[in-house]
Tab-separated table of C-alpha atoms in Angstrom:
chain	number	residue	atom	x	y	z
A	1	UNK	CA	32.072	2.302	1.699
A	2	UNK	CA	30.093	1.075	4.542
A	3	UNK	CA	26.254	0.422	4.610
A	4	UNK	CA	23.796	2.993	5.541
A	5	UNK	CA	22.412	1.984	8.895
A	6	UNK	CA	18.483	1.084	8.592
A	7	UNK	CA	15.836	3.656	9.075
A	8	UNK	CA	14.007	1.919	12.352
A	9	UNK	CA	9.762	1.984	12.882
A	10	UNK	CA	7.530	0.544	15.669
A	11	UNK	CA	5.678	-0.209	12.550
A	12	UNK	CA	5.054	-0.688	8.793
A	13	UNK	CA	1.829	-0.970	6.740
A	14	UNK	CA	1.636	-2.402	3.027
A	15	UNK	CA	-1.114	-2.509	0.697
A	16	UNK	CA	-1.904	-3.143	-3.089
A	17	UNK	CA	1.897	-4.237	-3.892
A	18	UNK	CA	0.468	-6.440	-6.631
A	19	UNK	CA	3.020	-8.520	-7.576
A	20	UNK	CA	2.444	-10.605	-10.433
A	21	UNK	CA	1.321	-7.939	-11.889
A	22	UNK	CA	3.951	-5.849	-14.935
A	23	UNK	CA	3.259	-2.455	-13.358
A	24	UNK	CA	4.398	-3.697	-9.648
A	25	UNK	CA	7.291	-1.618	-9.031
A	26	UNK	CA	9.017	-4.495	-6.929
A	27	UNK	CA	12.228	-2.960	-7.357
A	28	UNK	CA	11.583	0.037	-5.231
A	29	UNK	CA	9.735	-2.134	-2.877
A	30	UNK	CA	12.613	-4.524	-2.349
A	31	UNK	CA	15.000	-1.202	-1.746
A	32	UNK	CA	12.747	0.183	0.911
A	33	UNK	CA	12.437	-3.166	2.492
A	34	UNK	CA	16.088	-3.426	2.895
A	35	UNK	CA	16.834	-0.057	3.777
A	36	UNK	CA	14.205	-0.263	6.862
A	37	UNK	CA	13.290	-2.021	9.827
A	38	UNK	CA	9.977	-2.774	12.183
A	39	UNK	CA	8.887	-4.448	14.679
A	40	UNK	CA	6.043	-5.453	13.204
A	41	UNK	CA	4.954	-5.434	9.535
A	42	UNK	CA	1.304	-5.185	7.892
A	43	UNK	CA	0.230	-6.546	4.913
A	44	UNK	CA	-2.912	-4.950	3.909
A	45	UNK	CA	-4.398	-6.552	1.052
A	46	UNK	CA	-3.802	-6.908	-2.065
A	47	UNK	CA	0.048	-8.385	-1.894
A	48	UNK	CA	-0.424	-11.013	-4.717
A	49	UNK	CA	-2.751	-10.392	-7.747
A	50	UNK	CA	-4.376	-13.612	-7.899
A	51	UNK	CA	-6.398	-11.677	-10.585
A	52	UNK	CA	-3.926	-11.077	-12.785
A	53	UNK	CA	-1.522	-14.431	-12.724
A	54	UNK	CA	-5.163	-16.029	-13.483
A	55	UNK	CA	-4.598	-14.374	-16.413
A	56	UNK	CA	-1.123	-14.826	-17.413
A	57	UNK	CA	1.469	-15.708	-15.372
A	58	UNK	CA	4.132	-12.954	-14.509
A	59	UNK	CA	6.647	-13.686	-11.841
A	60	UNK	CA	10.113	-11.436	-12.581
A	61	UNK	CA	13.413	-11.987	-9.647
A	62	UNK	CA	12.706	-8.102	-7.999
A	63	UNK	CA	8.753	-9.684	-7.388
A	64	UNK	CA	10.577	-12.810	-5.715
A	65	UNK	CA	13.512	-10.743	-3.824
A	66	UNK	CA	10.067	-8.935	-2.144
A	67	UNK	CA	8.563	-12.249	-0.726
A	68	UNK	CA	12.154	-13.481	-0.211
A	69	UNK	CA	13.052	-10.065	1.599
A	70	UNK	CA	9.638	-10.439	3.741
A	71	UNK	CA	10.357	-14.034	4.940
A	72	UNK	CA	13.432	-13.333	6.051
A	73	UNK	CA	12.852	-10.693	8.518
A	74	UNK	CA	9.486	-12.981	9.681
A	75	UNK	CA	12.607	-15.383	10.194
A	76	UNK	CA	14.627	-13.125	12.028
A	77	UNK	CA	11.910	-11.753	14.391
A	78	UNK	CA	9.621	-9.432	12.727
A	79	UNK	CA	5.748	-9.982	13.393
A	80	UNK	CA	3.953	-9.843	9.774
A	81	UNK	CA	0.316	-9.868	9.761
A	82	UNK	CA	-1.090	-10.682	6.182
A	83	UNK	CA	-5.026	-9.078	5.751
A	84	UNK	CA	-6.403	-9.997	2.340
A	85	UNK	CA	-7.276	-8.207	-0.283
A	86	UNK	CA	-9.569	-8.852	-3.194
A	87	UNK	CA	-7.198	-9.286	-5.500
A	88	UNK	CA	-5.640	-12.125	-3.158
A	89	UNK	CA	-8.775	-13.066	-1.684
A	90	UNK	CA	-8.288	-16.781	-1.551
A	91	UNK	CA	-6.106	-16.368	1.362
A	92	UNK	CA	-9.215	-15.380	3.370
A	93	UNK	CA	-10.641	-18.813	3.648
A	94	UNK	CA	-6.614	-19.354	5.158
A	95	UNK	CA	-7.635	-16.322	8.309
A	96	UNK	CA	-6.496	-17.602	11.489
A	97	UNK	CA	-3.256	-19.849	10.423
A	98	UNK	CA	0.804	-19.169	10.533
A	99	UNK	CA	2.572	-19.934	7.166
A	100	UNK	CA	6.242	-18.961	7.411
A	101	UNK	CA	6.257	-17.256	10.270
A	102	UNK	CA	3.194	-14.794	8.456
A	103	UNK	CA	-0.125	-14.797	10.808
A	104	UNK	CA	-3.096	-14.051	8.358
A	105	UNK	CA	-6.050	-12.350	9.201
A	106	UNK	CA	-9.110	-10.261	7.892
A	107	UNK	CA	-9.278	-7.359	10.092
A	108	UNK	CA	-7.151	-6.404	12.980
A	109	UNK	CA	-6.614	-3.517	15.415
A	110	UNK	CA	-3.264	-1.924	15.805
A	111	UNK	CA	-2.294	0.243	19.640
A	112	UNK	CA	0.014	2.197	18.705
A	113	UNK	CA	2.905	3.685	21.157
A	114	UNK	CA	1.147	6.767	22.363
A	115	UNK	CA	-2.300	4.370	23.258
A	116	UNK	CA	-4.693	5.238	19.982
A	117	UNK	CA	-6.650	2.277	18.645
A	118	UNK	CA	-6.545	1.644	14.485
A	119	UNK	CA	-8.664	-0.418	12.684
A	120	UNK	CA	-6.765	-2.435	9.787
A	121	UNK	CA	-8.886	-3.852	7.235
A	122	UNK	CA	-7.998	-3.642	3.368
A	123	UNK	CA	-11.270	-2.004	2.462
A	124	UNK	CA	-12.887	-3.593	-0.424
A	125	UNK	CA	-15.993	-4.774	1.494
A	126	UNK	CA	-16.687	-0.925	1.610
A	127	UNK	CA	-16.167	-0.705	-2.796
A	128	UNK	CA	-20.247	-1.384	-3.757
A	129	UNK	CA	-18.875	-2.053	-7.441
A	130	UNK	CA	-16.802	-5.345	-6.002
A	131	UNK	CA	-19.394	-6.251	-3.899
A	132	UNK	CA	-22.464	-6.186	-6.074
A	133	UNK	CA	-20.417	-6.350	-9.282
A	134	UNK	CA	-17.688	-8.712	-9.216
A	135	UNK	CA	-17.235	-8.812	-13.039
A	136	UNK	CA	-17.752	-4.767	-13.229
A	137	UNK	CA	-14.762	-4.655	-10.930
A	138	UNK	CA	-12.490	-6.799	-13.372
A	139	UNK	CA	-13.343	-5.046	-16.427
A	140	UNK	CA	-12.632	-1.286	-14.503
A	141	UNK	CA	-9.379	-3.369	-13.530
A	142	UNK	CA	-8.429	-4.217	-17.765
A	143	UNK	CA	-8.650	-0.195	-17.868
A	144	UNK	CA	-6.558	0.577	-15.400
A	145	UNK	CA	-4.071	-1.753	-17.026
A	146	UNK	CA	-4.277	0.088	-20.133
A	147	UNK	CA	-3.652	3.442	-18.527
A	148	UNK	CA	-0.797	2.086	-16.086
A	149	UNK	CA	0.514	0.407	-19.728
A	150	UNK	CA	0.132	5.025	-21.198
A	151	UNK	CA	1.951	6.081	-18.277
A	152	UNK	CA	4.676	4.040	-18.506
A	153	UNK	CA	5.492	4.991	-21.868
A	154	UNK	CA	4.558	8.020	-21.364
A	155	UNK	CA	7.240	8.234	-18.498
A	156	UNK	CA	9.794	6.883	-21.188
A	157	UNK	CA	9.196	10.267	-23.104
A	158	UNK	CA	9.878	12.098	-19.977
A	159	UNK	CA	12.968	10.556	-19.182
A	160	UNK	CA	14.497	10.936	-22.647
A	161	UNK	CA	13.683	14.556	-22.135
A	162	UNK	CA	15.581	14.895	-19.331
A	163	UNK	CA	12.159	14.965	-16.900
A	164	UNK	CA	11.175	13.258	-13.405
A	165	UNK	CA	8.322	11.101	-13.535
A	166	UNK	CA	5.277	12.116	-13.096
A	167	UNK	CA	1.619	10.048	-13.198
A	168	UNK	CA	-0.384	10.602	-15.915
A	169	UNK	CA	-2.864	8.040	-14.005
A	170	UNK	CA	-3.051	9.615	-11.221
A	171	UNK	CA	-3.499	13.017	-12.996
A	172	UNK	CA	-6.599	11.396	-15.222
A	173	UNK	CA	-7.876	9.386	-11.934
A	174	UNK	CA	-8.038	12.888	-9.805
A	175	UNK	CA	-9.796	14.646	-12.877
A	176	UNK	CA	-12.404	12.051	-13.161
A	177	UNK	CA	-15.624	13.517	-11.596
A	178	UNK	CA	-16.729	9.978	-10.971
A	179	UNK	CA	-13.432	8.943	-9.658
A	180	UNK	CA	-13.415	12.170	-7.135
A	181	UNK	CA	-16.744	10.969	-5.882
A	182	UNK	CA	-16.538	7.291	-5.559
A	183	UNK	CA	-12.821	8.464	-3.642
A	184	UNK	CA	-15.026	10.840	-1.139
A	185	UNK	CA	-17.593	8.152	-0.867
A	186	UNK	CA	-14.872	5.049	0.453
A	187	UNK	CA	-13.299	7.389	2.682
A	188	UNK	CA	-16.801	8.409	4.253
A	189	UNK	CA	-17.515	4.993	4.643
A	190	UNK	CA	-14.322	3.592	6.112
A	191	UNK	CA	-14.264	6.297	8.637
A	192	UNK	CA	-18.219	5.685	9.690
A	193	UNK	CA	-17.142	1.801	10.027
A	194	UNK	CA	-14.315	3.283	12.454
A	195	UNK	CA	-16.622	5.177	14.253
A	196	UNK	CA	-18.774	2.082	15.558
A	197	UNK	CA	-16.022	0.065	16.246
A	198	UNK	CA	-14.783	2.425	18.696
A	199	UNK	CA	-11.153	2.963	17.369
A	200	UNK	CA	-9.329	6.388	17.176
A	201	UNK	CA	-8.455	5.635	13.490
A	202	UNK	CA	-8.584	3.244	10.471
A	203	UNK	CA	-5.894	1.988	8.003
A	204	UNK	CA	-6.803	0.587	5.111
A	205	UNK	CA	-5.784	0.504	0.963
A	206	UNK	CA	-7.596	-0.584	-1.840
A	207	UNK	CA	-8.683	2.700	-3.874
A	208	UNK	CA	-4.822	3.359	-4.341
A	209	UNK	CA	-5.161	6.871	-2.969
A	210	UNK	CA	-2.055	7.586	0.073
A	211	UNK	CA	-3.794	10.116	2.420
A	212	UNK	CA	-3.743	10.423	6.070
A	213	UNK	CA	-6.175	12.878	7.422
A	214	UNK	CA	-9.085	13.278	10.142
A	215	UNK	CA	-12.382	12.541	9.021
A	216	UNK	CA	-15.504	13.439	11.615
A	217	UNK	CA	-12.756	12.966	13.753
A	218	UNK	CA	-11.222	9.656	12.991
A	219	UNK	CA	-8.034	9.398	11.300
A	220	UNK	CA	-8.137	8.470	7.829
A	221	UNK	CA	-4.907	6.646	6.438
A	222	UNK	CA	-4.547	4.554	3.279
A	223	UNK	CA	-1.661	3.324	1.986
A	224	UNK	CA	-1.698	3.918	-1.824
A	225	UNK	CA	0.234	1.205	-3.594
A	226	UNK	CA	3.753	0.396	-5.037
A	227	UNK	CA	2.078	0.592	-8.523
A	228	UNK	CA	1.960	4.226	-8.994
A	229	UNK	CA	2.622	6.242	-5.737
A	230	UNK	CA	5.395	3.857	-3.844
A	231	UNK	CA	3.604	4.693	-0.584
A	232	UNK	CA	3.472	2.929	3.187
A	233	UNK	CA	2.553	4.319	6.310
A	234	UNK	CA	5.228	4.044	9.325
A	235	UNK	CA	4.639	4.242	13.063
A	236	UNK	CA	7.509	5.838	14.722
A	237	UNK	CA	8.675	4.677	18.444
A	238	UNK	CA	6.192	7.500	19.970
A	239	UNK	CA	3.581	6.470	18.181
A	240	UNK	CA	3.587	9.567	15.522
A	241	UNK	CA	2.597	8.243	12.211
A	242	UNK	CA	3.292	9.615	8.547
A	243	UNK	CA	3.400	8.338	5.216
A	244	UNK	CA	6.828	7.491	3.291
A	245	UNK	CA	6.800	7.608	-0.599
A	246	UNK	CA	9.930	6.064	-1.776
A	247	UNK	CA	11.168	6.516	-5.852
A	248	UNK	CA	14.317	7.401	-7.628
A	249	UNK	CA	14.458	10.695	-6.103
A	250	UNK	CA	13.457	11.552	-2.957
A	251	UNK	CA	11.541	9.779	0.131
A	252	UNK	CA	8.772	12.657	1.003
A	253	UNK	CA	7.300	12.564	4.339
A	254	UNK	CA	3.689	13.355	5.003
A	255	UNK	CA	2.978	13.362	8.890
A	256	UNK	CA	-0.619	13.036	10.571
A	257	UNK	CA	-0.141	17.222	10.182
A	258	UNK	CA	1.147	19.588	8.168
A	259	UNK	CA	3.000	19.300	4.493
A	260	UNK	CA	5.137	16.823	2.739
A	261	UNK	CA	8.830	16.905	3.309
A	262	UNK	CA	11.250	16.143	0.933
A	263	UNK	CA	14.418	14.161	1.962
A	264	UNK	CA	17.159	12.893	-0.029
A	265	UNK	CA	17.617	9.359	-0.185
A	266	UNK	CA	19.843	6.190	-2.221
A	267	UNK	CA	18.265	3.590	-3.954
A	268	UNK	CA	19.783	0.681	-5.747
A	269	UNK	CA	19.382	0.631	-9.167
């Protein structure tokens, strides 16, 4: 049976893959990774948790395949562009120099093929909590562990009931008054750092949150993760951008307008 040719972008944006991490779903990762191709690829932050191999040291073959995966099409032509998160932020002090073929940076600005301008920036210097409270930010990050560690099991259940998965996270997270409001409160910010840079748009991750929408007219998108959602933003070769959510069941497609769209996809087990 022959291959499936690769779905092709003008471009690819990453963010919070978190590798090192147990709930880093590197396998789905390292399926979409093969199964598409771009020009160029952003890394938004958030790649490696430094955070969490300073803890204990986690390192599985599907988390390796993903860096292996990402050198090799640097190797083969792809531009990668690697902009540091806070959970990897020791790579920051690193901004400006090549390492295999991978050009880090902390901000840059994307043209995409129809002319608009994007701001790329991961987005934590816009989170106030890890900012003025570095240690505030490490103990929300132990709870989110703990739910992550509930909705996997819970997901178990599901399965052995003949179910699709479904977040319980996410479902807690978007329930949260506080959660809501520090969500509404990023996105304001982001966009209002957009705004005086002069860009059409920003692109950014960090609140693991996929959305792409206009806010006081500039376009919001964040990337969600590959924790939880299994979300990246593509540019296709007109410039038209939407976000992909890759899983064991279906690839949706959310465009800059307009609803999801469900499509039917393979991935390797």
């Amino acid at each position: 049976m022959s291959a499936q040719p690769k779905q092709r972008f003008r471009t690819i944006w990453l963010s919070d893959v978190h590798l090192g991490f147990r709930g880093c779903r590197a396998d789905f990762l390292h399926d979409f990774l093969k199964k598409t191709h771009a020009e160029t690829i952003y890394l938004v932050g958030d790649i490696v948790d430094l955070w969490e191999m300073k803890r204990r040291l986690y390192w599985p073959q599907p988390h390796n395949n993903v860096i292996r995966t990402l050198l090799g099409k640097a190797k083969r032509g792809t531009k990668i562009v690697y902009i540091p998160g806070n959970h990897d932020e020791l790579l920051r002090d690193h901004a400006g120099l090549v390492f295999g073929n991978v050009e880090l940076r902390e901000q840059a600005i994307h043209t995409t093929a129809d002319g608009r301008r994007f701001l790329i920036l991961h987005g934590d210097e816009f989170d106030s909590v890890v900012k003025c409270s570095p240690w505030l930010a490490k103990l929300g990050n132990r709870a989110y562990d703990w739910l992550l560690y509930l909705n996997r099991w819970f997901n178990v259940a599901r399965r052995k009931m003949g179910f699709s998965y479904w977040s319980l996270s996410a479902y807690i997270k978007g329930r949260v008054k506080n959660a809501v409001q520090y969500v509404s409160s990023f996105e304001g910010a982001v966009a209002r750092a957009a705004t005086q840079q002069g860009v059409d748009g920003v692109i950014c991750g960090h609140i693991h949150r996929a959305e792409i929408r206009k806010i006081e007219g500039i376009l919001y998108c964040n990337l969600g993760d590959w924790v939880e959602s299994c979300t990246a933003l593509v540019e296709r070769p007109d410039g038209y951008l939407e976000l992909i959510h890759w899983s064991d069941e279906t690839m949706a497609l959310k465009g800059e307008e307009g609803p999801a769209v469900a499509v039917e996809v393979e991935v390797a087990a």
